[in-house]
Amino acid sequence: MIGIIAALLTTLSFVPQAWQVIKTKDTSGISLGMYTMFVVGVFLWMIHGFIIQDYAVIGANAVTFVLASIILTFKIKYK
Amino acid sequence: MIGIIAALLTTLSFVPQAWQVIKTKDTSGISLGMYTMFVVGVFLWMIHGFIIQDYAVIGANAVTFVLASIILTFKIKYK
């Protein structure tokens, strides 16, 4: 139960960040290094999920991958 | 193996973000909502790790908790 709340919080936390970046296009404080590493890492988590056949790992990381990719795209476009 | 690389990348990705925030004190593009949810979420992941007795989950989330807390503290202090 705590694990589910934890997964929801860490996954959905990227919603306000993605929303803020889309709305303001302000990415000055955001680290390019962080989101580059993070997007690659989350993609590997997704592959790991497929390997261990864990749909929670696949699902949570698929959502995070989309959100973090949006943030990374805006960071590259409006740095 | 992919899981270990994934964990290292998503955990260590917060190092460049924390470092950038400490160095520049520029947190304008960073979402307060994201880091509030994220720090709470990572803390719950740590508790989940203790419950399931998984030291990888505890360790990775302990490191992320410290890094994300630094970013959140700077966001609150220099918004």
PDB file of C-alpha atoms in Angstrom, chain A residues 2-3 5-7 9-10 12-14 16-17 20-21 26-35 37-38 40-42 44-45 47-48 51, chain B residues 2-3 5-7 9-10 12-14 16-17 20-21 26-35 37-38 40-42 44-45 47-48 51:
ATOM      1  CA  ILE A   2       2.824   2.406   0.947  1.00  0.00           C
ATOM      2  CA  GLY A   3       4.586   1.214  -2.222  1.00  0.00           C
ATOM      3  CA  ILE A   5       1.314   5.629  -2.826  1.00  0.00           C
ATOM      4  CA  ALA A   6       5.092   6.042  -3.237  1.00  0.00           C
ATOM      5  CA  ALA A   7       4.923   5.017  -6.918  1.00  0.00           C
ATOM      6  CA  LEU A   9       3.737  10.309  -5.900  1.00  0.00           C
ATOM      7  CA  THR A  10       7.129   9.903  -7.600  1.00  0.00           C
ATOM      8  CA  LEU A  12       2.862  12.024 -10.826  1.00  0.00           C
ATOM      9  CA  SER A  13       5.344  14.549  -9.369  1.00  0.00           C
ATOM     10  CA  PHE A  14       6.554  15.113 -12.937  1.00  0.00           C
ATOM     11  CA  PRO A  16       3.424  19.827 -12.240  1.00  0.00           C
ATOM     12  CA  GLN A  17       7.008  20.142 -13.561  1.00  0.00           C
ATOM     13  CA  GLN A  20       5.066  24.489 -15.545  1.00  0.00           C
ATOM     14  CA  VAL A  21       7.618  24.088 -18.343  1.00  0.00           C
ATOM     15  CA  ASP A  26      11.119  28.759 -18.326  1.00  0.00           C
ATOM     16  CA  THR A  27      13.736  26.007 -18.068  1.00  0.00           C
ATOM     17  CA  SER A  28      16.632  28.096 -16.727  1.00  0.00           C
ATOM     18  CA  GLY A  29      16.914  26.336 -13.365  1.00  0.00           C
ATOM     19  CA  ILE A  30      16.458  22.862 -14.856  1.00  0.00           C
ATOM     20  CA  SER A  31      19.551  20.712 -15.376  1.00  0.00           C
ATOM     21  CA  LEU A  32      20.067  19.303 -18.889  1.00  0.00           C
ATOM     22  CA  GLY A  33      22.396  16.676 -17.412  1.00  0.00           C
ATOM     23  CA  MET A  34      19.712  15.514 -14.991  1.00  0.00           C
ATOM     24  CA  TYR A  35      16.995  15.049 -17.593  1.00  0.00           C
ATOM     25  CA  MET A  37      20.410  10.808 -17.526  1.00  0.00           C
ATOM     26  CA  PHE A  38      16.900  10.506 -16.137  1.00  0.00           C
ATOM     27  CA  VAL A  40      17.697   7.199 -20.428  1.00  0.00           C
ATOM     28  CA  GLY A  41      17.419   5.674 -16.932  1.00  0.00           C
ATOM     29  CA  VAL A  42      13.617   5.566 -16.986  1.00  0.00           C
ATOM     30  CA  LEU A  44      16.020   1.242 -19.071  1.00  0.00           C
ATOM     31  CA  TRP A  45      13.625   0.771 -16.111  1.00  0.00           C
ATOM     32  CA  ILE A  47      12.998  -2.518 -20.428  1.00  0.00           C
ATOM     33  CA  HIS A  48      13.794  -4.008 -17.004  1.00  0.00           C
ATOM     34  CA  ILE A  51      12.280  -8.494 -18.706  1.00  0.00           C
TER      35      ILE A  51
ATOM     36  CA  ILE B   2      19.843  -3.330 -17.008  1.00  0.00           C
ATOM     37  CA  GLY B   3      17.997  -2.765 -13.728  1.00  0.00           C
ATOM     38  CA  ILE B   5      22.213   0.677 -14.719  1.00  0.00           C
ATOM     39  CA  ALA B   6      18.653   2.065 -14.684  1.00  0.00           C
ATOM     40  CA  ALA B   7      18.760   2.543 -10.895  1.00  0.00           C
ATOM     41  CA  LEU B   9      21.072   6.594 -13.831  1.00  0.00           C
ATOM     42  CA  THR B  10      17.761   7.673 -12.265  1.00  0.00           C
ATOM     43  CA  LEU B  12      22.553   9.854  -9.911  1.00  0.00           C
ATOM     44  CA  SER B  13      20.646  12.099 -12.364  1.00  0.00           C
ATOM     45  CA  PHE B  14      19.749  14.266  -9.352  1.00  0.00           C
ATOM     46  CA  PRO B  16      23.830  17.496 -11.672  1.00  0.00           C
ATOM     47  CA  GLN B  17      20.475  19.101 -10.754  1.00  0.00           C
ATOM     48  CA  GLN B  20      23.438  23.321 -10.525  1.00  0.00           C
ATOM     49  CA  VAL B  21      20.988  24.626  -7.911  1.00  0.00           C
ATOM     50  CA  ASP B  26      18.638  29.590  -9.896  1.00  0.00           C
ATOM     51  CA  THR B  27      15.465  27.627  -9.178  1.00  0.00           C
ATOM     52  CA  SER B  28      13.056  29.641 -11.357  1.00  0.00           C
ATOM     53  CA  GLY B  29      12.223  26.821 -13.785  1.00  0.00           C
ATOM     54  CA  ILE B  30      11.955  24.187 -11.048  1.00  0.00           C
ATOM     55  CA  SER B  31       8.478  23.164  -9.882  1.00  0.00           C
ATOM     56  CA  LEU B  32       7.841  23.387  -6.118  1.00  0.00           C
ATOM     57  CA  GLY B  33       4.904  20.989  -6.578  1.00  0.00           C
ATOM     58  CA  MET B  34       7.140  18.416  -8.230  1.00  0.00           C
ATOM     59  CA  TYR B  35       9.810  18.391  -5.527  1.00  0.00           C
ATOM     60  CA  MET B  37       5.515  15.338  -4.109  1.00  0.00           C
ATOM     61  CA  PHE B  38       8.805  13.740  -5.097  1.00  0.00           C
ATOM     62  CA  VAL B  40       7.468  12.635   0.093  1.00  0.00           C
ATOM     63  CA  GLY B  41       7.236   9.858  -2.527  1.00  0.00           C
ATOM     64  CA  VAL B  42      10.908   8.903  -2.258  1.00  0.00           C
ATOM     65  CA  LEU B  44       7.694   6.414   1.241  1.00  0.00           C
ATOM     66  CA  TRP B  45       9.774   4.310  -1.190  1.00  0.00           C
ATOM     67  CA  ILE B  47       9.833   2.889   4.094  1.00  0.00           C
ATOM     68  CA  HIS B  48       8.561   0.405   1.476  1.00  0.00           C
ATOM     69  CA  ILE B  51       9.086  -3.282   4.873  1.00  0.00           C
TER      70      ILE B  51
END
